PDB file of C-alpha atoms and ligand atoms in Angstrom:
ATOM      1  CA  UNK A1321     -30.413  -8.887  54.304  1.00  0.00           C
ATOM      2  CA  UNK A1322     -31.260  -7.245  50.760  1.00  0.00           C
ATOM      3  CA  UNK A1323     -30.023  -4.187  52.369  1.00  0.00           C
ATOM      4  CA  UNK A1324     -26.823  -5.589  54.068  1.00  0.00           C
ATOM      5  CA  UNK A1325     -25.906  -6.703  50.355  1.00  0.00           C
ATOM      6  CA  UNK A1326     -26.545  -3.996  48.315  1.00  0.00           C
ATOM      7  CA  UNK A1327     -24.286  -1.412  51.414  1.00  0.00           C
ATOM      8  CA  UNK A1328     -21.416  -4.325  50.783  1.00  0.00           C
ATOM      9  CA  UNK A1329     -21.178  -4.188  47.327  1.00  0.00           C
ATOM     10  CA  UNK A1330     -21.652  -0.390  46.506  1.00  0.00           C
ATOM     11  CA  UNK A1331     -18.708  -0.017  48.665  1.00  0.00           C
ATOM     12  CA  UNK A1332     -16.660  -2.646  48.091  1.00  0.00           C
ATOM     13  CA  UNK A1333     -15.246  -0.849  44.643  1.00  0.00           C
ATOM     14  CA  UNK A1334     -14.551   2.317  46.661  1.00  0.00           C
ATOM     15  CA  UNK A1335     -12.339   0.649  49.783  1.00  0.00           C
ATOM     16  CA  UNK A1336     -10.902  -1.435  46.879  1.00  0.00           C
ATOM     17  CA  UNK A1337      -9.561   1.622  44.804  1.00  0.00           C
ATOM     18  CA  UNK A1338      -9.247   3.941  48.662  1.00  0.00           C
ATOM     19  CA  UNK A1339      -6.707   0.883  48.918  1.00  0.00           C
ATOM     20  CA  UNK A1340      -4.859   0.471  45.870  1.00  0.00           C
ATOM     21  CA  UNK A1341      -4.461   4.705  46.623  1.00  0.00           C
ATOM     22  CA  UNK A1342      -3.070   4.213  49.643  1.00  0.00           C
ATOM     23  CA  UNK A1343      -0.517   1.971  48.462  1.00  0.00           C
ATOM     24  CA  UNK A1344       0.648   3.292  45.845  1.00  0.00           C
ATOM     25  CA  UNK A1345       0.721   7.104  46.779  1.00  0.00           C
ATOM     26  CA  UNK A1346      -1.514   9.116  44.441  1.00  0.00           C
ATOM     27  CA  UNK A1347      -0.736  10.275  40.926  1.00  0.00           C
ATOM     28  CA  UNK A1348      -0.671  13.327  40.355  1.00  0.00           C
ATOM     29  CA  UNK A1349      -2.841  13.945  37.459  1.00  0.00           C
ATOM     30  CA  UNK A1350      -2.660  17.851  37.338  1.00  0.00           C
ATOM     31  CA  UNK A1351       0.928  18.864  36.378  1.00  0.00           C
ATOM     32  CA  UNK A1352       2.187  16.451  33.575  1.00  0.00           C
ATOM     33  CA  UNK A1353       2.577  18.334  30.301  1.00  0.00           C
ATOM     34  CA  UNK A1354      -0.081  17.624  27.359  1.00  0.00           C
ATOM     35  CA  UNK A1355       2.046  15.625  24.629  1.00  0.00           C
ATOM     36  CA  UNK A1356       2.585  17.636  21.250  1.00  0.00           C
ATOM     37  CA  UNK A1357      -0.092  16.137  18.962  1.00  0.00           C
ATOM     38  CA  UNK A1358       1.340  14.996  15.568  1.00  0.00           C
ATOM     39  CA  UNK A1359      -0.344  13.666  12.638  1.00  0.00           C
ATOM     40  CA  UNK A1360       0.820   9.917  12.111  1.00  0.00           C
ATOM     41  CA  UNK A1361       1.854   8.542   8.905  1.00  0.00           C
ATOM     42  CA  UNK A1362       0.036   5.811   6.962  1.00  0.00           C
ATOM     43  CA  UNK A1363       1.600   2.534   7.092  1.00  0.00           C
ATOM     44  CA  UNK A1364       5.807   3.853   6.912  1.00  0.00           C
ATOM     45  CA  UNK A1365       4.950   7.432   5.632  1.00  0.00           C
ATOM     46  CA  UNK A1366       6.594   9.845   7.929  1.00  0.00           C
ATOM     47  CA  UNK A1367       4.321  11.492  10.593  1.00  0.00           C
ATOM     48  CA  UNK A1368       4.112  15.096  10.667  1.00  0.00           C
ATOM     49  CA  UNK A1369       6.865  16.186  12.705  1.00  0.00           C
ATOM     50  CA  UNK A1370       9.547  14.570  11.094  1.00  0.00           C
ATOM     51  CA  UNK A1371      12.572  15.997   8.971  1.00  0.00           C
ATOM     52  CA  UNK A1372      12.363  13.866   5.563  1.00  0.00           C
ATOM     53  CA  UNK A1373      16.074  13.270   4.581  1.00  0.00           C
ATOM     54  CA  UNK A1374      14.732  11.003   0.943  1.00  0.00           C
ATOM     55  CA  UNK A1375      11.202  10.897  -0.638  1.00  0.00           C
ATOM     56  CA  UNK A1376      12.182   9.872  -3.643  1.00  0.00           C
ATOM     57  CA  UNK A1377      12.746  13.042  -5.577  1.00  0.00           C
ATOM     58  CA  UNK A1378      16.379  13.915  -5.202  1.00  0.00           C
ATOM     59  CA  UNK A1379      19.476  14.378  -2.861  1.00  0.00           C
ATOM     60  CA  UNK A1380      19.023  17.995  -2.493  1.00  0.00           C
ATOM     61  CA  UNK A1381      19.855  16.635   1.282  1.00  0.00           C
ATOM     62  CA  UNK A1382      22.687  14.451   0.698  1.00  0.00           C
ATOM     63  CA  UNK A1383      26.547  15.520  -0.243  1.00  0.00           C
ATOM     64  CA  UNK A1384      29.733  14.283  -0.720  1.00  0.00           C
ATOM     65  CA  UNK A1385      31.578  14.622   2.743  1.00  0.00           C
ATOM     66  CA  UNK A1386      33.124  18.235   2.452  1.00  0.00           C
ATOM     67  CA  UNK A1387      30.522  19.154   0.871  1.00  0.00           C
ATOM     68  CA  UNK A1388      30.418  18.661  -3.581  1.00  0.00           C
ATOM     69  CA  UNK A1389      27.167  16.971  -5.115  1.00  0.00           C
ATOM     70  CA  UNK A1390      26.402  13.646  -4.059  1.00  0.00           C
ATOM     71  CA  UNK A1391      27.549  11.122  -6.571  1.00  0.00           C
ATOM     72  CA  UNK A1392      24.646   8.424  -5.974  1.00  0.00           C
ATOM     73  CA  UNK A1393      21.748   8.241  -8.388  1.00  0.00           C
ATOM     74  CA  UNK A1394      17.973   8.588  -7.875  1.00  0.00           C
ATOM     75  CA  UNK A1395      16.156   6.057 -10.109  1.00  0.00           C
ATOM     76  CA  UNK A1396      12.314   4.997  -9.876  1.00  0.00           C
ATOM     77  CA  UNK A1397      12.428   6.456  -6.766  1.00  0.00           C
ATOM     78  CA  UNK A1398      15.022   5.045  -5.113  1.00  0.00           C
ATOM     79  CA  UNK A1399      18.479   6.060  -3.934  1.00  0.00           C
ATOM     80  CA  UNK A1400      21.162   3.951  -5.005  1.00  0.00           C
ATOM     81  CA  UNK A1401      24.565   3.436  -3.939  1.00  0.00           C
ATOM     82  CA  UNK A1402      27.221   3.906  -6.821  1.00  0.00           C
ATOM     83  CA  UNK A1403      30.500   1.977  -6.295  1.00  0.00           C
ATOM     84  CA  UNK A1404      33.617   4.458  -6.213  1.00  0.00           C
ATOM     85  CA  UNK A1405      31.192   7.478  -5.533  1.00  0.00           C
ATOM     86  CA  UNK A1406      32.187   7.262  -1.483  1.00  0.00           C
ATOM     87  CA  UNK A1407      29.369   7.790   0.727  1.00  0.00           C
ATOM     88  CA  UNK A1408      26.481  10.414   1.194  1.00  0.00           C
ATOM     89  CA  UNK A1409      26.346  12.483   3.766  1.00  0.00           C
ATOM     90  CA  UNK A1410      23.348  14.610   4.969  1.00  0.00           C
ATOM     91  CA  UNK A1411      23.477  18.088   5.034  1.00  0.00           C
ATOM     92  CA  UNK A1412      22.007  18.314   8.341  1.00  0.00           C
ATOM     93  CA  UNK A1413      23.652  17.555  11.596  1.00  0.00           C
ATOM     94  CA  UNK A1414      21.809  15.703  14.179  1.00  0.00           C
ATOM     95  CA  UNK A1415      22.333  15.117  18.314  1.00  0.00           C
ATOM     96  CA  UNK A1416      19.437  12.335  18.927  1.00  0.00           C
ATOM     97  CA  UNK A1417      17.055  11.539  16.466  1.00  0.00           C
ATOM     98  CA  UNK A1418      14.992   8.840  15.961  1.00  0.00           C
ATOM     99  CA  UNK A1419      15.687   7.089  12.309  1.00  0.00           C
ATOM    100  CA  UNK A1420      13.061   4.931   9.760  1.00  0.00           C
ATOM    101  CA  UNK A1421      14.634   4.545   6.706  1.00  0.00           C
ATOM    102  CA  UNK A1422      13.869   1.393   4.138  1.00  0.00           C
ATOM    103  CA  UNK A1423      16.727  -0.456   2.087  1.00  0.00           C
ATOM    104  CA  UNK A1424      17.074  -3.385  -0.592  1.00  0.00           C
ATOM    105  CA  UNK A1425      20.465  -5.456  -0.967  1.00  0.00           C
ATOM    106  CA  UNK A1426      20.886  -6.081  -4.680  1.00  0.00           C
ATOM    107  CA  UNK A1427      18.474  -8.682  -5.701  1.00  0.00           C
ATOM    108  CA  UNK A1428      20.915 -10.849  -7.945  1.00  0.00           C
ATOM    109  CA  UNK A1429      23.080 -11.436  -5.009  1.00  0.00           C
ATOM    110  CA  UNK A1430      27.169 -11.115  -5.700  1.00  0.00           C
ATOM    111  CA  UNK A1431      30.198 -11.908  -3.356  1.00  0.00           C
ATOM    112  CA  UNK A1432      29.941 -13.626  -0.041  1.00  0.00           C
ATOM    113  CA  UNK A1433      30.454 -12.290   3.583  1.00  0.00           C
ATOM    114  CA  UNK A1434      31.271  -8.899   3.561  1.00  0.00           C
ATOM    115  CA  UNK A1435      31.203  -8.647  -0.098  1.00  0.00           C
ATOM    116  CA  UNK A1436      27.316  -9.316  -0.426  1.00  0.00           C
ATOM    117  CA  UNK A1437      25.477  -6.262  -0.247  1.00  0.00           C
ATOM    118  CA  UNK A1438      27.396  -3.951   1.729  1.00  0.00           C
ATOM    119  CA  UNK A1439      26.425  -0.701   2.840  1.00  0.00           C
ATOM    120  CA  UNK A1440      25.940   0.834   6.479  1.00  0.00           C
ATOM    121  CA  UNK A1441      24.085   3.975   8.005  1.00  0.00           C
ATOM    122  CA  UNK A1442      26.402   6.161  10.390  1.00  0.00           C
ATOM    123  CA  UNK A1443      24.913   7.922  12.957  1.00  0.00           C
ATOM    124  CA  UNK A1444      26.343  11.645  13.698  1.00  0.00           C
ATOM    125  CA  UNK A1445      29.059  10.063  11.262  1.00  0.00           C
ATOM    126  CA  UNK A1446      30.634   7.981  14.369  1.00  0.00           C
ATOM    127  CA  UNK A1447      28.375   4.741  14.241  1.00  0.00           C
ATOM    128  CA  UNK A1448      27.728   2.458  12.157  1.00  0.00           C
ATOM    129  CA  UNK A1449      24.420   0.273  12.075  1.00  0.00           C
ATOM    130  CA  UNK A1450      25.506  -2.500   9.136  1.00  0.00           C
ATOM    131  CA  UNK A1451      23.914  -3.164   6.243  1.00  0.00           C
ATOM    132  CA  UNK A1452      24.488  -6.031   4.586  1.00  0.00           C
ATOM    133  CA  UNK A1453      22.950  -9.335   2.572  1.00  0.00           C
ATOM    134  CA  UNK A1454      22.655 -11.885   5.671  1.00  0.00           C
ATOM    135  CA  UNK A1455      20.273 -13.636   3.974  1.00  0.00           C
ATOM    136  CA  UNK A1456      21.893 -17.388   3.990  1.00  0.00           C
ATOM    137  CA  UNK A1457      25.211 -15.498   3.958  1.00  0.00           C
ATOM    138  CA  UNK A1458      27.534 -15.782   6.483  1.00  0.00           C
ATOM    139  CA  UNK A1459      29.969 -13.510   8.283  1.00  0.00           C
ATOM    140  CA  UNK A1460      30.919 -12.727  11.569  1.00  0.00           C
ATOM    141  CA  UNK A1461      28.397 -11.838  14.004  1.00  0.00           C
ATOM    142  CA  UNK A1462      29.355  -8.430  15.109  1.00  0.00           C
ATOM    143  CA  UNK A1463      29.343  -7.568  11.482  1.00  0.00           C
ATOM    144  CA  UNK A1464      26.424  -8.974   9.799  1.00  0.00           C
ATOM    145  CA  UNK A1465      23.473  -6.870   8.835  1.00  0.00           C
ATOM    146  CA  UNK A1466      22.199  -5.018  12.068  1.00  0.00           C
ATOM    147  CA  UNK A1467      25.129  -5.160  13.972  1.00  0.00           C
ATOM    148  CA  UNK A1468      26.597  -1.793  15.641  1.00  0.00           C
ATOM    149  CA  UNK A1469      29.522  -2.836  13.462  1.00  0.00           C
ATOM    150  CA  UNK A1470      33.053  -4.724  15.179  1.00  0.00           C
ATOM    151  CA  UNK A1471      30.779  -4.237  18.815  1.00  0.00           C
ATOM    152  CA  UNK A1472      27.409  -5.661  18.977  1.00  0.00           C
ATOM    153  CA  UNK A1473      26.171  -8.368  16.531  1.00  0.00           C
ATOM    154  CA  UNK A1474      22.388  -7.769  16.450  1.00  0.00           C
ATOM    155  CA  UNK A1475      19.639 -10.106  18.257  1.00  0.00           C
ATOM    156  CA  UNK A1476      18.341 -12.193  15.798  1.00  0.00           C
ATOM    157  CA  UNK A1477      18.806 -12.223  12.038  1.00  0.00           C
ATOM    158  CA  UNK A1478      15.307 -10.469  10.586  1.00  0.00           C
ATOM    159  CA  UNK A1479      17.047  -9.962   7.023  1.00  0.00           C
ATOM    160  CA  UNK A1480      14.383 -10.453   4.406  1.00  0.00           C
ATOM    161  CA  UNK A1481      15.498 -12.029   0.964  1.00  0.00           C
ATOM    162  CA  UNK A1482      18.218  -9.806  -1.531  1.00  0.00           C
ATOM    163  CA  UNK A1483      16.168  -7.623  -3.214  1.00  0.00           C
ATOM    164  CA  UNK A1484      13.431  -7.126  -1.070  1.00  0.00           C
ATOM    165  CA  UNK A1485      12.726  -4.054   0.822  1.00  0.00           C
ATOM    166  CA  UNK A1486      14.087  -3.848   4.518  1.00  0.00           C
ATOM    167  CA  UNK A1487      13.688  -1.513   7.311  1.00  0.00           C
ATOM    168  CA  UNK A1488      15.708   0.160   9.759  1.00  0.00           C
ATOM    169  CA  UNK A1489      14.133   1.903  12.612  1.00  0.00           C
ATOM    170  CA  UNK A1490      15.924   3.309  15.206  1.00  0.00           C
ATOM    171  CA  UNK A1491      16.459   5.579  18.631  1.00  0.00           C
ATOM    172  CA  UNK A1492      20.123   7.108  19.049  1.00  0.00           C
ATOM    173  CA  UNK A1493      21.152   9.119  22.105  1.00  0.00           C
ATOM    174  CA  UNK A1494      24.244  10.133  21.789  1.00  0.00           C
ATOM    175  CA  UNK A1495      27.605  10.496  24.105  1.00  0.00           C
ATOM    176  CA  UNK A1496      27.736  12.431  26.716  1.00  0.00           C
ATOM    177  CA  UNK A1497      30.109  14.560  28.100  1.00  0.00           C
ATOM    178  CA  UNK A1498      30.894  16.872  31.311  1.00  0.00           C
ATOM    179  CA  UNK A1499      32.365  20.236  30.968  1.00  0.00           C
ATOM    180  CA  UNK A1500      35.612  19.350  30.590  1.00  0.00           C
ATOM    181  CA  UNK A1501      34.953  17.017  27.573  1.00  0.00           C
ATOM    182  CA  UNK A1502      35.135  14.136  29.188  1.00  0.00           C
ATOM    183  CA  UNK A1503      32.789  10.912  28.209  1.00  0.00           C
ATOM    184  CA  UNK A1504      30.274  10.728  30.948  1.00  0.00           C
ATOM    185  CA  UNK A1505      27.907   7.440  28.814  1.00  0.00           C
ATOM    186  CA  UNK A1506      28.195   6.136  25.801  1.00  0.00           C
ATOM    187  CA  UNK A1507      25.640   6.542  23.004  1.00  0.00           C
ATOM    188  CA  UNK A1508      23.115   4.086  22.777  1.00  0.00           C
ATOM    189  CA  UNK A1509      21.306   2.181  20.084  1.00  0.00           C
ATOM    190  CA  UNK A1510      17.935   0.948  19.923  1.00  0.00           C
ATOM    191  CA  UNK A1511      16.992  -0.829  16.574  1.00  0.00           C
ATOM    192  CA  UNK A1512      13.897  -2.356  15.184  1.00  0.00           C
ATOM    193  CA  UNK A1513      14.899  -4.545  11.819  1.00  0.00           C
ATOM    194  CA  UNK A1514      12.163  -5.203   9.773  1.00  0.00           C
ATOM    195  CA  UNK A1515       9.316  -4.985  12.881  1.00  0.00           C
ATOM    196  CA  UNK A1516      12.588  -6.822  15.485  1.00  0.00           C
ATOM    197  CA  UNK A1517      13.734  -5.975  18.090  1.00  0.00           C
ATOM    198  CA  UNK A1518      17.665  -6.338  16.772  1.00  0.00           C
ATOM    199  CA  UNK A1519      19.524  -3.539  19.196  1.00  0.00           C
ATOM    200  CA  UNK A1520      18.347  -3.588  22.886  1.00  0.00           C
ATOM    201  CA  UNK A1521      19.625   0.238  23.846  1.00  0.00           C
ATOM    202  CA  UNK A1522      22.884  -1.422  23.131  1.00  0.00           C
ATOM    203  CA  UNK A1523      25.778   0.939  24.573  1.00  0.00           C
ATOM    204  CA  UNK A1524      28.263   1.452  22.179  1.00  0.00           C
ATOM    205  CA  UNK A1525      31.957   1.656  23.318  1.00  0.00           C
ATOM    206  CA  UNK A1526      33.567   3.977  20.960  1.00  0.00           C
ATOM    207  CA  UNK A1527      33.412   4.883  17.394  1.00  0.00           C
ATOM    208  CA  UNK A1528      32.937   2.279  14.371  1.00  0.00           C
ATOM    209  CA  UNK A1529      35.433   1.226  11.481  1.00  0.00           C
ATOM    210  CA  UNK A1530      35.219   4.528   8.861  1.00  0.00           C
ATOM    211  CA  UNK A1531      33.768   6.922  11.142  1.00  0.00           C
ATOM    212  CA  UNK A1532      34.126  10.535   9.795  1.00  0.00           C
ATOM    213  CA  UNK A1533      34.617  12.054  12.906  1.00  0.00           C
ATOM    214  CA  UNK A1534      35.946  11.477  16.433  1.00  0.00           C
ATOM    215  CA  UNK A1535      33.575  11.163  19.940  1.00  0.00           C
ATOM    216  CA  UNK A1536      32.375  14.718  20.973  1.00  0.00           C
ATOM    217  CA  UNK A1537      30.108  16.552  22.563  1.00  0.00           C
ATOM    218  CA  UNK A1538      28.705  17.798  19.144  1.00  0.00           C
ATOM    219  CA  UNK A1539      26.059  16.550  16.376  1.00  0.00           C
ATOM    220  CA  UNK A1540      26.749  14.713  13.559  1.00  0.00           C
ATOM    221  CA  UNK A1541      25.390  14.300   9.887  1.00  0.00           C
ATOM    222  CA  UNK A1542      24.427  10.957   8.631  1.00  0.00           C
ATOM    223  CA  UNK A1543      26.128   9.618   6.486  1.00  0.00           C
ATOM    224  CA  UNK A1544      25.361   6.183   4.225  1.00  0.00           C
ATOM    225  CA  UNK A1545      28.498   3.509   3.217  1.00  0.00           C
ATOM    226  CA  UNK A1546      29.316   3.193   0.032  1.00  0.00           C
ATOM    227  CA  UNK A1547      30.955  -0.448   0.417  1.00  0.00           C
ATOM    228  CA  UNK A1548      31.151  -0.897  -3.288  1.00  0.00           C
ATOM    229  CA  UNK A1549      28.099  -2.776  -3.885  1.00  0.00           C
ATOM    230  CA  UNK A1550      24.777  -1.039  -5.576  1.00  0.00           C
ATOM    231  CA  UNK A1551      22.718  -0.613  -2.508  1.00  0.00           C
ATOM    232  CA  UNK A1552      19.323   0.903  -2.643  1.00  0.00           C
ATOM    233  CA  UNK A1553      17.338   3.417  -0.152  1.00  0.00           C
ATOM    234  CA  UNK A1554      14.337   4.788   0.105  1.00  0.00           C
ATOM    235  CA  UNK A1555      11.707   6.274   2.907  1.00  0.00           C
ATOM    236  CA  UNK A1556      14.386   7.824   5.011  1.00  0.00           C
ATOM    237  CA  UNK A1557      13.210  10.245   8.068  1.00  0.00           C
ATOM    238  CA  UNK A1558      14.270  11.456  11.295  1.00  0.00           C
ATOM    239  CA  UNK A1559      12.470  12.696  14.156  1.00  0.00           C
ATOM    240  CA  UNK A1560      14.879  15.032  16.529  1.00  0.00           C
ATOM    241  CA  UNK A1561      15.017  13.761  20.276  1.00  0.00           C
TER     242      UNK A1561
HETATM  243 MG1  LIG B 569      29.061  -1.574   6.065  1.00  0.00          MG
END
């Protein structure tokens, strides 16, 4: 009997996992490639691999599009959005990245709707992600802050207070196109607001309001709104796709 037992249940782990084998077809556990091993960052520091666009120093990265000194100013830190001064634009060109960067909507809040805190980040120059005070403000949906703007309003409203310090974080694929320059899928959007899920790989249909530059097969810069109001960034980093 003791003996009976102890056969049953040595073996009953093996025909369990010969079965689960079976059924699913066996991985193959050989062939995949070892991932790339990076060094994290601590808490939103960028990890090792990825292209720092702002630390906090200066915007030797940044220009005004075509190319003159970027007009914004670096104070404490922080990048700030000067009304009149247009946008900044990065000096690098990008196909898809993935995209952390942190921003504050002025903290004595000013206008209402589109007026309150307006600023945006363009991706490859063609779409815009919105930035704006939502906070108790409203607008409409597809162009509060974390909608792909005029297209998708985002999931849920995760804006923290004016002032306070917000986060983007986001995966962009871009178009594609065949050979013959033709739009095969549009780019997509994934974005994390604040922690949220905001932007479910939302597909967007075409370029935004203000885009710099038409749908192509080619890479883009990004490029930051200035809407007029004194916007402020900091943390900004890319990882290339
Ligand atoms: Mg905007």
């Amino acid at each position: 009997m003791i003996k009976r037992y102890w056969f049953t249940t040595a073996l009953t782990p093996l025909l369990a996992a010969a079965t689960v084998a079976a059924l699913c077809g066996q991985p193959n556990l050989q062939d995949a490639q070892h991932p790339t091993v990076i060094t994290p960052g601590l808490g939103t520091a960028p990890p090792s691999d990825a292209t720092v666009l702002f630390d906090g120093t200066d915007l030797s990265n940044w220009s005004k599009p075509g190319g003159d000194a970027a007009g914004w100013k670096v104070q404490e830190g922080v990048m700030l959005a000067v009304r009149g001064q247009g946008p900044v634009v990065s000096k690098q060109e990008f196909g898809d990245i993935q995209l952390h960067l942190e921003f504050a909507t002025p903290s004595t809040p000013q206008g209402s709707g589109q007026g309150r805190g307006n600023s945006g980040v363009y991706l490859q120059a063609r779409y815009e992600v919105q930035i704006l005070d939502s906070f108790e403000n409203e607008t409409y949906p597809n162009g509060q802050c974390g909608a792909i703007y005029g297209q998708h309003p985002p999931l849920r409203n995760a804006c923290r207070k004016p002032g306070e310090w917000q986060s983007y974080d986001i995966v962009f694929r871009g178009a594609r196109f065949d050979e013959s320059a033709n739009k095969t899928s549009g780019a997509t959007l994934t974005v994390f607001h604040n922690g949220v899920l905001i932007q479910d790989h939302a597909t967007v249909s075409g370029t935004t309001t203000a885009a710099m530059q038409a749908e192509g097969p080619t890479r883009g810069p990004l490029y930051l709104q200035d809407h007029g109001n004194p916007v402020r960034y900091r943390n900004i980093w890319i990882r290339e796709l």
